[in-house]
Short mmCIF file of C-alpha atoms in Angstrom, two decimals:
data_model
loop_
_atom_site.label_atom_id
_atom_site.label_comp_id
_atom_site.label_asym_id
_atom_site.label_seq_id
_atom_site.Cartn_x
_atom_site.Cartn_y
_atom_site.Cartn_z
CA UNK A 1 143.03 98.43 140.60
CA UNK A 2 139.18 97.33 140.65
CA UNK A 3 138.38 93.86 140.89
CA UNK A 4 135.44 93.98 139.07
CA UNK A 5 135.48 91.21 135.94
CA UNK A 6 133.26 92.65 133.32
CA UNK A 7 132.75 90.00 131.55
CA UNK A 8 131.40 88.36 134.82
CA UNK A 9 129.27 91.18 135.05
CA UNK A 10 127.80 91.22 131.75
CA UNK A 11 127.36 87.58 132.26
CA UNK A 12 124.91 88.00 135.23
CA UNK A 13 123.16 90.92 133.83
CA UNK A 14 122.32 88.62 130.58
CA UNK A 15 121.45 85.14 132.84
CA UNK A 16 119.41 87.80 134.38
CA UNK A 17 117.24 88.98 131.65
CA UNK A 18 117.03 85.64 130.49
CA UNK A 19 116.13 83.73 133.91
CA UNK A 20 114.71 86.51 136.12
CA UNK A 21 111.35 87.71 136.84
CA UNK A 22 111.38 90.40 134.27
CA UNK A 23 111.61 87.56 131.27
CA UNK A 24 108.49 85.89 131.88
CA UNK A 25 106.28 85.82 129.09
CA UNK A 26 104.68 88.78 128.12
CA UNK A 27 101.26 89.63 128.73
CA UNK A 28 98.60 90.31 125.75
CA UNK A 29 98.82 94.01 124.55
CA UNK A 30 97.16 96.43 126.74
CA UNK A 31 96.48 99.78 126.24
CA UNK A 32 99.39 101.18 127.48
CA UNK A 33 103.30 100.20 128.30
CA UNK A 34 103.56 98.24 131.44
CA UNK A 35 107.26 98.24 133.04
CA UNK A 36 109.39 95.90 133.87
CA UNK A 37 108.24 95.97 137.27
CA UNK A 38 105.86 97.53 140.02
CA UNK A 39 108.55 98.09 142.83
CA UNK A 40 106.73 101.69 145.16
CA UNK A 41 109.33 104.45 144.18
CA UNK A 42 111.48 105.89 147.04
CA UNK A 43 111.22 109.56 148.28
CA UNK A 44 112.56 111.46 146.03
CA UNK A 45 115.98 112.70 147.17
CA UNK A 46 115.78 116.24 149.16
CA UNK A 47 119.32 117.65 147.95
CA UNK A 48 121.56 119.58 147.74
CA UNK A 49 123.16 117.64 144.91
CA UNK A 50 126.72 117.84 145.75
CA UNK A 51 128.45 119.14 149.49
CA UNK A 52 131.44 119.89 149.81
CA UNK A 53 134.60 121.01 147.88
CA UNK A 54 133.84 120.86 144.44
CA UNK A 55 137.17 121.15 142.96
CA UNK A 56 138.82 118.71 145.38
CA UNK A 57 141.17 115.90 143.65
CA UNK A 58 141.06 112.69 144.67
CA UNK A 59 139.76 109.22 144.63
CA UNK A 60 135.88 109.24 143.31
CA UNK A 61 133.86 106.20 145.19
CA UNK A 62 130.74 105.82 142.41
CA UNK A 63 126.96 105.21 143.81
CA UNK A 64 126.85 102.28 144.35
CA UNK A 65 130.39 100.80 143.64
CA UNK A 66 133.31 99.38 145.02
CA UNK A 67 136.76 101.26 144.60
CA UNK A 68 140.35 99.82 145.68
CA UNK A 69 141.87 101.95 147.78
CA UNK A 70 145.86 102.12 146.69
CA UNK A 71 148.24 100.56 149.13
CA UNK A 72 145.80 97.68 149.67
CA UNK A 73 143.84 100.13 152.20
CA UNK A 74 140.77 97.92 151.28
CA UNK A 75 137.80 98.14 148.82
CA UNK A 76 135.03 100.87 149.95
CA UNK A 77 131.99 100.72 148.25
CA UNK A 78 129.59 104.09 148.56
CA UNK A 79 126.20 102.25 149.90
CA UNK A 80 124.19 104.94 150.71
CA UNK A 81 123.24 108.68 150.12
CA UNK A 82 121.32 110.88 152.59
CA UNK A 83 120.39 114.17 152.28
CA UNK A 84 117.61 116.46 154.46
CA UNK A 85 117.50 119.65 151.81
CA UNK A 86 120.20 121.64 153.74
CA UNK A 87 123.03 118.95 154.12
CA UNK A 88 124.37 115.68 152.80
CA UNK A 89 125.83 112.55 154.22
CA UNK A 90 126.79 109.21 152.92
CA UNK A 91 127.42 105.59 154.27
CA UNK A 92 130.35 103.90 152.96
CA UNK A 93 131.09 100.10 153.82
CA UNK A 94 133.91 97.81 152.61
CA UNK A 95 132.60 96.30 149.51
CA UNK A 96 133.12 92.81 147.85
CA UNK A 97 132.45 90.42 145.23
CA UNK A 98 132.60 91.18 141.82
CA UNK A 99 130.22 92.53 138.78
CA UNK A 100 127.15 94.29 140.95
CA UNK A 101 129.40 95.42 144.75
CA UNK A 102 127.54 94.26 147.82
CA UNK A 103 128.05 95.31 151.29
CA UNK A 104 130.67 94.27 154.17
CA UNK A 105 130.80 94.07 157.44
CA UNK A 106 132.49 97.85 158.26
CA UNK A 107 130.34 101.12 157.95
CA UNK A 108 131.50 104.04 157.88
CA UNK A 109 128.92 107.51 157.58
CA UNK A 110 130.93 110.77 156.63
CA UNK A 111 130.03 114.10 156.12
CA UNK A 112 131.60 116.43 153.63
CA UNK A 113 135.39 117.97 155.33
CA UNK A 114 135.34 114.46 157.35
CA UNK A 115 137.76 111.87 158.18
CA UNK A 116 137.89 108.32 157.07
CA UNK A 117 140.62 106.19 157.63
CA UNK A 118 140.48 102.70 156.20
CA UNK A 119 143.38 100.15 156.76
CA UNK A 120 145.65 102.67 158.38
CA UNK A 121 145.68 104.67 155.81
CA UNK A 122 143.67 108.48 156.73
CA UNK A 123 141.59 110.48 154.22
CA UNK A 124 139.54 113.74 153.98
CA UNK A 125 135.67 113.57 152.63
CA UNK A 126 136.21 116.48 150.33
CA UNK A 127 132.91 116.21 148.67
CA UNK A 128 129.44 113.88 148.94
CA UNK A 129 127.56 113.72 145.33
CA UNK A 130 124.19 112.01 145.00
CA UNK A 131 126.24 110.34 142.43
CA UNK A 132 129.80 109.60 144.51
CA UNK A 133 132.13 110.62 147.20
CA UNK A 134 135.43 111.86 146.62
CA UNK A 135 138.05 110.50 148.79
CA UNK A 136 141.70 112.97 148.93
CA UNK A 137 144.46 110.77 150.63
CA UNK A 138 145.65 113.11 153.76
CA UNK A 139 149.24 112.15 153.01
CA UNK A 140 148.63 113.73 149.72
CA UNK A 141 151.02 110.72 148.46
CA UNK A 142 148.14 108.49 146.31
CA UNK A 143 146.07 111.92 145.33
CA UNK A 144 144.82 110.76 141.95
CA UNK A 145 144.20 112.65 138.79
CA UNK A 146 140.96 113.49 137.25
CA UNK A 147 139.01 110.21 136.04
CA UNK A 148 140.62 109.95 132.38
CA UNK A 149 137.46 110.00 130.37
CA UNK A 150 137.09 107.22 127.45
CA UNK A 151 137.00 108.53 123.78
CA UNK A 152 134.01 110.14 123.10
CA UNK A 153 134.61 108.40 119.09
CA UNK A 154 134.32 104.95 120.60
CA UNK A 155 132.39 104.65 123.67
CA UNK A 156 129.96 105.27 124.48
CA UNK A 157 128.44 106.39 120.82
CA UNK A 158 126.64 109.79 121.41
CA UNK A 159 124.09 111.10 119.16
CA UNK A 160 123.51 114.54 119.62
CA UNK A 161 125.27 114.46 122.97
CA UNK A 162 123.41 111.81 123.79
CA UNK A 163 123.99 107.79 125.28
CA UNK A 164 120.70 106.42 124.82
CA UNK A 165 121.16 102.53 126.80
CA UNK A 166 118.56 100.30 126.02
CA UNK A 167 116.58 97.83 128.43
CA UNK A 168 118.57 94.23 129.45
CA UNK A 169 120.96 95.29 126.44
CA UNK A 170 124.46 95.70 128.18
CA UNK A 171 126.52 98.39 125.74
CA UNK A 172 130.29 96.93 126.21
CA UNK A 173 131.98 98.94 123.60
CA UNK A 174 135.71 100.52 123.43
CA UNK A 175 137.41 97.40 123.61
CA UNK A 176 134.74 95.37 126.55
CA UNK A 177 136.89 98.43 128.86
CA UNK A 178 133.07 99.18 129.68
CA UNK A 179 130.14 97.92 130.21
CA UNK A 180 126.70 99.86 130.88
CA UNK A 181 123.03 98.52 131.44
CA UNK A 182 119.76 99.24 131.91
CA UNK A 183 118.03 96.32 134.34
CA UNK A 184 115.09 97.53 135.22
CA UNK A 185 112.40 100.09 134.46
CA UNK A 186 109.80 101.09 136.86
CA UNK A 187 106.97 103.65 136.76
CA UNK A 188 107.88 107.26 138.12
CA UNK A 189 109.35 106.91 135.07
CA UNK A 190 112.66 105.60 137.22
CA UNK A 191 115.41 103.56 136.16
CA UNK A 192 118.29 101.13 137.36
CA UNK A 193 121.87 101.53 136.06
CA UNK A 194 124.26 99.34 136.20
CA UNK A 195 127.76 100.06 135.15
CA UNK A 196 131.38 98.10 134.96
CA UNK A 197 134.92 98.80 134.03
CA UNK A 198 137.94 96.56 134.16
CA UNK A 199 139.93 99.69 135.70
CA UNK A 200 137.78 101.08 138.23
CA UNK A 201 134.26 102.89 138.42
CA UNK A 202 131.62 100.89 138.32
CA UNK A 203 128.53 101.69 139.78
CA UNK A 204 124.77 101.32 140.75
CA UNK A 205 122.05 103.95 140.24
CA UNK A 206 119.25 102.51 141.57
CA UNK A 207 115.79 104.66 140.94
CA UNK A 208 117.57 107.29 138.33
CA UNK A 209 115.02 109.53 137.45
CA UNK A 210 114.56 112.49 134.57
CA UNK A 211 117.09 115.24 135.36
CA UNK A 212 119.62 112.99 137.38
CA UNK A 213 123.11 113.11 137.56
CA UNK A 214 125.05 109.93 136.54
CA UNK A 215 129.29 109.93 136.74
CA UNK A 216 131.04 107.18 134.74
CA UNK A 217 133.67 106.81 131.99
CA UNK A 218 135.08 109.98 133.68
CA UNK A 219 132.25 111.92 133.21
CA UNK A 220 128.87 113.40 134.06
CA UNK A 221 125.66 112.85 132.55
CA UNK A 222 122.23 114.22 132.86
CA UNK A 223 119.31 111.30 132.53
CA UNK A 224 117.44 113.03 129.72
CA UNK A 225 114.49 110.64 129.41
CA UNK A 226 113.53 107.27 130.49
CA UNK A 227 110.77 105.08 127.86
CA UNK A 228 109.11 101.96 129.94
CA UNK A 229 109.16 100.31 126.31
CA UNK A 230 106.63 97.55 125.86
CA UNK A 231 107.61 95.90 129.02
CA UNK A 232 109.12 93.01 127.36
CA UNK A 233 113.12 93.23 127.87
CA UNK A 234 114.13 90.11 124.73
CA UNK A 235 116.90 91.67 123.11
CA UNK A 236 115.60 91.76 120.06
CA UNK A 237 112.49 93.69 120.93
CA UNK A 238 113.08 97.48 119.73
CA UNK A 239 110.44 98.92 121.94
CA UNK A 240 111.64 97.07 124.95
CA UNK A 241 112.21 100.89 126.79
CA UNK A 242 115.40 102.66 126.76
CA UNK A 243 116.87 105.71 128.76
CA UNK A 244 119.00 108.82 127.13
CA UNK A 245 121.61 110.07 129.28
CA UNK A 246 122.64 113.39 127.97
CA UNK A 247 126.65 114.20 128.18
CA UNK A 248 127.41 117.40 130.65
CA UNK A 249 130.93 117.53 130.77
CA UNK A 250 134.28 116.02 132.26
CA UNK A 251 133.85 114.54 135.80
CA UNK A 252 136.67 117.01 137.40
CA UNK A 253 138.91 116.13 140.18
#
């Protein structure tokens, strides 16, 4: 099981909002939105999307969080994507801390039909996702099912299909089982993602952009739009900026 505390995690994100650069006092009104922040945007990423075997079951490692192997094979947190147009790669390290996963020591890159064995225990890289890897145990012993996605009555609320996640306002319903976040909006439009579970799947979509594919609560969503807001994150603030992720469909194996 994940040893990620939410509550931690919701913690930092608000001590964030509230202490960080992005809550300094707003400037006077200008004639248009300013964002959150002025970070340069990244290269775009060069596809393909996914590589590898699509309908392979296993364990899915989330961008840019930290799963727990079974048999205490370690955590492995998926730290970096890679693709040149015509292939995809990832790097994978052993991830800790809780709330937001940070790096190890151990690296590992894999390719998609590739071996990774982690605390003696072997698997196969069935498939590399700009949004995870999935991990099948070679022993086929710890082969997990699909990611059981939450109710679609209780979390997240969906309008139209829709999530829409607003700016610094962490959405923790069904029970606090989940928590996802919006902490920063930059121009492009891009946005960063954060999200935490008690059971496993958090992640860390860094740069999301219009027409992105997000996996979490066991399943995939399309970033529909992204609204820099006012560039003023307080809670309270309706126009602080928002992003609608639009629901595609059940994660698969």
């Amino acid at each position: 099981m994940k040893t990620v505390r939410l509550t931690a995690a919701v913690g930092c994100v608000l001590l964030a909002a509230a202490c960080g650069p992005s809550a300094t006092k707003a400037e006077p009104a200008s004639p248009s939105p300013s964002p959150s922040t002025a970070r340069p945007a990244p290269p775009a990423d060069q596809g393909p999307q996914c590589a590898g075997d699509s309908a392979a079951k296993g364990i899915h490692v989330l961008r840019g969080g930290t799963v727990q192997l079974p048999g205490g094979a370690g955590p492995v947190l998926y730290k970096e994507a890679r693709a040149d147009g015509a292939s995809r790669t990832a790097v994978l390290t052993n991830g800790t801390g809780t709330g937001t996963a940070q790096a190890g020591t151990e690296t590992w890159p894999v390719t998609p039909g590739g071996s990774l064995t982690v605390g003696g225990a072997a698997y196969t890289v069935s498939q590399i996702c700009t949004y995870r890897v999935v991990l099948t145990p070679k022993d086929q012993k710890n082969v997990t099912e699909a990611p059981k996605p939450a109710s679609e009555a209780t979390w997240p609320s969906l309008v139209d299909g829709r999530f829409r996640l607003r700016w610094h306002v962490p959405n923790n319903e069904y029970g606090g089982q989940y928590s996802a976040v919006v902490t920063e909006i930059n121009p492009g439009p891009r946005a960063d993602i954060s999200i935490a579970s008690r059971d496993g799947g958090d992640a860390s979509y860094s740069d999301a952009r219009p027409g992105d594919t997000l996996e979490f609560a066991g399943r995939l969503w399309k970033v529909s739009a992204i609204d820099a807001g006012d560039g003023n994150p307080a809670g309270s603030n309706p126009d602080s900026g928002w992003v609608d992720l639009q629901l595609i469909g059940p994660a698969g194996g």
